[in-house]
């Protein structure tokens, strides 16, 4: 949360302090996984893997929609003690993920300017999607930059010891 705000939050953000904080914490990572699955799907050759990924993607999309809907309902509530709305928190988290991913806009908070919303008319943004209403894809490199805090080959942030999956390890070795 500090990185999303560009400063140290005082007191430190506690995801367990209340239900709003918990929802905001839940918003931080799952969407990154969803965009990674969208990005990976076209590269899959094996039908079994395609089926598994499709099943996981369905669950991830549903999970993200629930978190986003709950946060959207609370969009104007001030997050205590920071005096920042829930909508602003989601915007800052999404902006951070876009900055870390370094591949343009692939993430949006739960409120956007109407020109960026559905059909260029709606500011509510429960489903984050591109102008064609399709989920944004992210590459392995983008995902690693986000979960490592900026550098795809240097562990940090959510994985200070690095991810132990084959793709993450092979990418780190290749770069």
PDB file of C-alpha atoms in Angstrom:
ATOM      1  CA  UNK A   1       0.000   0.000   0.000  1.00  0.00           C
ATOM      2  CA  UNK A   2       2.900   2.327   0.692  1.00  0.00           C
ATOM      3  CA  UNK A   3       4.151   1.924  -2.861  1.00  0.00           C
ATOM      4  CA  UNK A   4       0.645   2.583  -4.232  1.00  0.00           C
ATOM      5  CA  UNK A   5       0.522   5.871  -2.334  1.00  0.00           C
ATOM      6  CA  UNK A   6       4.146   6.811  -2.897  1.00  0.00           C
ATOM      7  CA  UNK A   7       4.670   7.305   0.818  1.00  0.00           C
ATOM      8  CA  UNK A   8       4.632   5.431   4.099  1.00  0.00           C
ATOM      9  CA  UNK A   9       1.103   5.196   5.413  1.00  0.00           C
ATOM     10  CA  UNK A  10       0.807   6.062   9.082  1.00  0.00           C
ATOM     11  CA  UNK A  11      -0.281   3.941  10.741  1.00  0.00           C
ATOM     12  CA  UNK A  12       0.808   1.054   8.561  1.00  0.00           C
ATOM     13  CA  UNK A  13      -2.006  -0.417   6.488  1.00  0.00           C
ATOM     14  CA  UNK A  14      -3.433  -3.406   8.344  1.00  0.00           C
ATOM     15  CA  UNK A  15      -5.465  -5.752   6.111  1.00  0.00           C
ATOM     16  CA  UNK A  16      -7.115  -7.271   9.181  1.00  0.00           C
ATOM     17  CA  UNK A  17      -8.146  -4.016  10.881  1.00  0.00           C
ATOM     18  CA  UNK A  18     -11.667  -4.081   9.406  1.00  0.00           C
ATOM     19  CA  UNK A  19     -13.712  -5.440   6.521  1.00  0.00           C
ATOM     20  CA  UNK A  20     -12.873  -2.537   4.164  1.00  0.00           C
ATOM     21  CA  UNK A  21      -9.139  -3.045   4.641  1.00  0.00           C
ATOM     22  CA  UNK A  22      -9.572  -6.773   4.099  1.00  0.00           C
ATOM     23  CA  UNK A  23     -11.439  -6.207   0.814  1.00  0.00           C
ATOM     24  CA  UNK A  24      -8.752  -3.765  -0.338  1.00  0.00           C
ATOM     25  CA  UNK A  25      -6.048  -6.308   0.486  1.00  0.00           C
ATOM     26  CA  UNK A  26      -7.988  -8.959  -1.447  1.00  0.00           C
ATOM     27  CA  UNK A  27      -8.067  -6.571  -4.417  1.00  0.00           C
ATOM     28  CA  UNK A  28      -4.284  -6.350  -4.635  1.00  0.00           C
ATOM     29  CA  UNK A  29      -3.233  -9.710  -6.145  1.00  0.00           C
ATOM     30  CA  UNK A  30      -6.044 -11.878  -7.634  1.00  0.00           C
ATOM     31  CA  UNK A  31      -6.608  -9.633 -10.655  1.00  0.00           C
ATOM     32  CA  UNK A  32      -2.929  -9.948 -11.528  1.00  0.00           C
ATOM     33  CA  UNK A  33      -3.391 -13.714 -11.742  1.00  0.00           C
ATOM     34  CA  UNK A  34      -6.486 -13.312 -13.889  1.00  0.00           C
ATOM     35  CA  UNK A  35      -4.650 -11.153 -16.441  1.00  0.00           C
ATOM     36  CA  UNK A  36      -1.761 -13.638 -16.424  1.00  0.00           C
ATOM     37  CA  UNK A  37      -4.140 -16.480 -17.264  1.00  0.00           C
ATOM     38  CA  UNK A  38      -5.684 -14.415 -20.068  1.00  0.00           C
ATOM     39  CA  UNK A  39      -2.182 -13.769 -21.428  1.00  0.00           C
ATOM     40  CA  UNK A  40      -1.110 -17.401 -21.154  1.00  0.00           C
ATOM     41  CA  UNK A  41      -4.186 -19.033 -22.666  1.00  0.00           C
ATOM     42  CA  UNK A  42      -3.305 -18.419 -26.341  1.00  0.00           C
ATOM     43  CA  UNK A  43       0.110 -20.027 -25.847  1.00  0.00           C
ATOM     44  CA  UNK A  44      -1.238 -23.316 -24.503  1.00  0.00           C
ATOM     45  CA  UNK A  45      -0.972 -26.286 -26.851  1.00  0.00           C
ATOM     46  CA  UNK A  46      -2.240 -29.114 -24.677  1.00  0.00           C
ATOM     47  CA  UNK A  47      -6.035 -29.512 -24.518  1.00  0.00           C
ATOM     48  CA  UNK A  48      -5.900 -30.689 -20.904  1.00  0.00           C
ATOM     49  CA  UNK A  49      -3.996 -27.552 -19.880  1.00  0.00           C
ATOM     50  CA  UNK A  50      -6.395 -25.360 -21.847  1.00  0.00           C
ATOM     51  CA  UNK A  51      -9.312 -26.947 -20.006  1.00  0.00           C
ATOM     52  CA  UNK A  52      -7.677 -26.492 -16.609  1.00  0.00           C
ATOM     53  CA  UNK A  53      -6.745 -22.877 -17.309  1.00  0.00           C
ATOM     54  CA  UNK A  54     -10.272 -22.148 -18.568  1.00  0.00           C
ATOM     55  CA  UNK A  55     -11.683 -23.521 -15.335  1.00  0.00           C
ATOM     56  CA  UNK A  56      -9.291 -21.512 -13.184  1.00  0.00           C
ATOM     57  CA  UNK A  57      -9.923 -18.390 -15.269  1.00  0.00           C
ATOM     58  CA  UNK A  58     -13.659 -18.700 -14.665  1.00  0.00           C
ATOM     59  CA  UNK A  59     -13.139 -18.859 -10.918  1.00  0.00           C
ATOM     60  CA  UNK A  60     -10.598 -15.997 -10.933  1.00  0.00           C
ATOM     61  CA  UNK A  61     -12.962 -13.783 -12.950  1.00  0.00           C
ATOM     62  CA  UNK A  62     -15.808 -14.518 -10.562  1.00  0.00           C
ATOM     63  CA  UNK A  63     -13.624 -13.834  -7.542  1.00  0.00           C
ATOM     64  CA  UNK A  64     -12.436 -10.534  -8.998  1.00  0.00           C
ATOM     65  CA  UNK A  65     -16.007  -9.477  -9.840  1.00  0.00           C
ATOM     66  CA  UNK A  66     -17.148 -10.155  -6.270  1.00  0.00           C
ATOM     67  CA  UNK A  67     -14.277  -8.148  -4.740  1.00  0.00           C
ATOM     68  CA  UNK A  68     -14.786  -5.297  -7.202  1.00  0.00           C
ATOM     69  CA  UNK A  69     -18.576  -5.236  -6.674  1.00  0.00           C
ATOM     70  CA  UNK A  70     -18.167  -5.109  -2.896  1.00  0.00           C
ATOM     71  CA  UNK A  71     -15.580  -2.347  -3.197  1.00  0.00           C
ATOM     72  CA  UNK A  72     -17.729  -0.431  -5.688  1.00  0.00           C
ATOM     73  CA  UNK A  73     -20.649  -0.498  -3.237  1.00  0.00           C
ATOM     74  CA  UNK A  74     -18.310   1.103  -0.700  1.00  0.00           C
ATOM     75  CA  UNK A  75     -16.520   3.415  -3.175  1.00  0.00           C
ATOM     76  CA  UNK A  76     -17.325   6.645  -1.300  1.00  0.00           C
ATOM     77  CA  UNK A  77     -16.487   5.366   2.180  1.00  0.00           C
ATOM     78  CA  UNK A  78     -13.377   6.901   3.699  1.00  0.00           C
ATOM     79  CA  UNK A  79     -10.760   4.346   4.677  1.00  0.00           C
ATOM     80  CA  UNK A  80      -9.805   5.109   8.256  1.00  0.00           C
ATOM     81  CA  UNK A  81      -7.500   6.648   9.346  1.00  0.00           C
ATOM     82  CA  UNK A  82      -6.229   7.762   5.917  1.00  0.00           C
ATOM     83  CA  UNK A  83      -9.226   9.892   4.885  1.00  0.00           C
ATOM     84  CA  UNK A  84      -9.010   8.423   1.377  1.00  0.00           C
ATOM     85  CA  UNK A  85     -12.031   6.844  -0.310  1.00  0.00           C
ATOM     86  CA  UNK A  86     -12.229   3.195  -1.242  1.00  0.00           C
ATOM     87  CA  UNK A  87     -12.387   4.273  -4.910  1.00  0.00           C
ATOM     88  CA  UNK A  88      -9.122   6.211  -4.564  1.00  0.00           C
ATOM     89  CA  UNK A  89      -7.453   3.197  -2.931  1.00  0.00           C
ATOM     90  CA  UNK A  90      -8.473   0.970  -5.847  1.00  0.00           C
ATOM     91  CA  UNK A  91      -7.307   3.568  -8.356  1.00  0.00           C
ATOM     92  CA  UNK A  92      -3.913   3.832  -6.674  1.00  0.00           C
ATOM     93  CA  UNK A  93      -3.498   0.052  -6.497  1.00  0.00           C
ATOM     94  CA  UNK A  94      -4.458  -0.295 -10.166  1.00  0.00           C
ATOM     95  CA  UNK A  95      -2.147   2.567 -11.171  1.00  0.00           C
ATOM     96  CA  UNK A  96       0.704   0.865  -9.310  1.00  0.00           C
ATOM     97  CA  UNK A  97       0.090  -2.439 -11.079  1.00  0.00           C
ATOM     98  CA  UNK A  98       0.087  -0.592 -14.422  1.00  0.00           C
ATOM     99  CA  UNK A  99       3.356   1.183 -13.562  1.00  0.00           C
ATOM    100  CA  UNK A 100       5.037  -2.013 -12.400  1.00  0.00           C
ATOM    101  CA  UNK A 101       3.782  -3.996 -15.398  1.00  0.00           C
ATOM    102  CA  UNK A 102       5.120  -1.294 -17.757  1.00  0.00           C
ATOM    103  CA  UNK A 103       2.881  -2.309 -20.666  1.00  0.00           C
ATOM    104  CA  UNK A 104       0.220   0.406 -20.612  1.00  0.00           C
ATOM    105  CA  UNK A 105      -3.223   0.382 -19.068  1.00  0.00           C
ATOM    106  CA  UNK A 106      -4.283  -3.142 -18.168  1.00  0.00           C
ATOM    107  CA  UNK A 107      -5.865  -2.345 -14.856  1.00  0.00           C
ATOM    108  CA  UNK A 108      -8.480   0.111 -13.620  1.00  0.00           C
ATOM    109  CA  UNK A 109      -9.972   0.978 -10.260  1.00  0.00           C
ATOM    110  CA  UNK A 110     -13.653   0.545  -9.455  1.00  0.00           C
ATOM    111  CA  UNK A 111     -14.466   4.088 -10.605  1.00  0.00           C
ATOM    112  CA  UNK A 112     -13.195   5.549 -13.879  1.00  0.00           C
ATOM    113  CA  UNK A 113     -13.971   8.709 -15.839  1.00  0.00           C
ATOM    114  CA  UNK A 114     -17.169   8.042 -17.859  1.00  0.00           C
ATOM    115  CA  UNK A 115     -15.187   8.338 -21.102  1.00  0.00           C
ATOM    116  CA  UNK A 116     -13.188   5.255 -20.041  1.00  0.00           C
ATOM    117  CA  UNK A 117     -16.190   3.287 -18.767  1.00  0.00           C
ATOM    118  CA  UNK A 118     -18.541   0.946 -20.603  1.00  0.00           C
ATOM    119  CA  UNK A 119     -19.647   2.460 -23.919  1.00  0.00           C
ATOM    120  CA  UNK A 120     -17.866   5.668 -22.918  1.00  0.00           C
ATOM    121  CA  UNK A 121     -20.740   6.524 -20.590  1.00  0.00           C
ATOM    122  CA  UNK A 122     -20.394   4.743 -17.260  1.00  0.00           C
ATOM    123  CA  UNK A 123     -18.066   5.512 -14.359  1.00  0.00           C
ATOM    124  CA  UNK A 124     -18.792   2.338 -12.381  1.00  0.00           C
ATOM    125  CA  UNK A 125     -16.162  -0.244 -13.204  1.00  0.00           C
ATOM    126  CA  UNK A 126     -17.026  -3.560 -11.599  1.00  0.00           C
ATOM    127  CA  UNK A 127     -15.507  -5.509 -14.509  1.00  0.00           C
ATOM    128  CA  UNK A 128     -12.143  -4.207 -15.586  1.00  0.00           C
ATOM    129  CA  UNK A 129     -11.880  -4.681 -19.339  1.00  0.00           C
ATOM    130  CA  UNK A 130     -10.573  -3.053 -22.501  1.00  0.00           C
ATOM    131  CA  UNK A 131     -12.631  -0.973 -24.937  1.00  0.00           C
ATOM    132  CA  UNK A 132     -13.977  -4.198 -26.479  1.00  0.00           C
ATOM    133  CA  UNK A 133     -15.063  -5.488 -23.041  1.00  0.00           C
ATOM    134  CA  UNK A 134     -12.349  -8.160 -23.075  1.00  0.00           C
ATOM    135  CA  UNK A 135     -10.121  -8.958 -20.124  1.00  0.00           C
ATOM    136  CA  UNK A 136      -6.642  -7.515 -20.336  1.00  0.00           C
ATOM    137  CA  UNK A 137      -3.790  -9.995 -20.934  1.00  0.00           C
ATOM    138  CA  UNK A 138      -0.439  -9.853 -19.159  1.00  0.00           C
ATOM    139  CA  UNK A 139       2.781 -11.663 -20.023  1.00  0.00           C
ATOM    140  CA  UNK A 140       4.872 -13.657 -17.580  1.00  0.00           C
ATOM    141  CA  UNK A 141       7.347 -10.779 -17.506  1.00  0.00           C
ATOM    142  CA  UNK A 142       4.619  -8.287 -16.583  1.00  0.00           C
ATOM    143  CA  UNK A 143       3.296 -10.557 -13.837  1.00  0.00           C
ATOM    144  CA  UNK A 144       6.761 -11.036 -12.369  1.00  0.00           C
ATOM    145  CA  UNK A 145       7.426  -7.278 -12.424  1.00  0.00           C
ATOM    146  CA  UNK A 146       4.202  -6.703 -10.506  1.00  0.00           C
ATOM    147  CA  UNK A 147       4.579  -9.434  -7.898  1.00  0.00           C
ATOM    148  CA  UNK A 148       8.308  -8.731  -7.426  1.00  0.00           C
ATOM    149  CA  UNK A 149       7.784  -4.981  -7.120  1.00  0.00           C
ATOM    150  CA  UNK A 150       9.309  -3.727 -10.365  1.00  0.00           C
ATOM    151  CA  UNK A 151      11.991  -6.046 -11.728  1.00  0.00           C
ATOM    152  CA  UNK A 152      10.969  -9.370 -13.282  1.00  0.00           C
ATOM    153  CA  UNK A 153      14.267 -11.047 -12.510  1.00  0.00           C
ATOM    154  CA  UNK A 154      14.845  -9.770  -8.958  1.00  0.00           C
ATOM    155  CA  UNK A 155      12.638 -11.248  -6.227  1.00  0.00           C
ATOM    156  CA  UNK A 156      10.925  -8.845  -3.874  1.00  0.00           C
ATOM    157  CA  UNK A 157       7.555  -7.460  -2.754  1.00  0.00           C
ATOM    158  CA  UNK A 158       5.128 -10.387  -2.461  1.00  0.00           C
ATOM    159  CA  UNK A 159       7.835 -12.966  -3.194  1.00  0.00           C
ATOM    160  CA  UNK A 160      11.008 -11.788  -1.437  1.00  0.00           C
ATOM    161  CA  UNK A 161      12.637 -15.191  -2.060  1.00  0.00           C
ATOM    162  CA  UNK A 162      11.258 -15.417  -5.575  1.00  0.00           C
ATOM    163  CA  UNK A 163       8.520 -17.513  -7.044  1.00  0.00           C
ATOM    164  CA  UNK A 164       9.436 -21.185  -7.174  1.00  0.00           C
ATOM    165  CA  UNK A 165       7.437 -22.094 -10.276  1.00  0.00           C
ATOM    166  CA  UNK A 166       9.242 -23.360 -13.349  1.00  0.00           C
ATOM    167  CA  UNK A 167       8.287 -20.349 -15.486  1.00  0.00           C
ATOM    168  CA  UNK A 168       9.382 -17.786 -12.919  1.00  0.00           C
ATOM    169  CA  UNK A 169      12.659 -19.602 -12.320  1.00  0.00           C
ATOM    170  CA  UNK A 170      13.399 -20.056 -16.004  1.00  0.00           C
ATOM    171  CA  UNK A 171      12.616 -16.430 -16.708  1.00  0.00           C
ATOM    172  CA  UNK A 172      14.912 -15.279 -13.924  1.00  0.00           C
ATOM    173  CA  UNK A 173      17.694 -17.459 -15.266  1.00  0.00           C
ATOM    174  CA  UNK A 174      17.140 -16.270 -18.844  1.00  0.00           C
ATOM    175  CA  UNK A 175      17.333 -12.545 -18.070  1.00  0.00           C
TER     176      UNK A 175
END
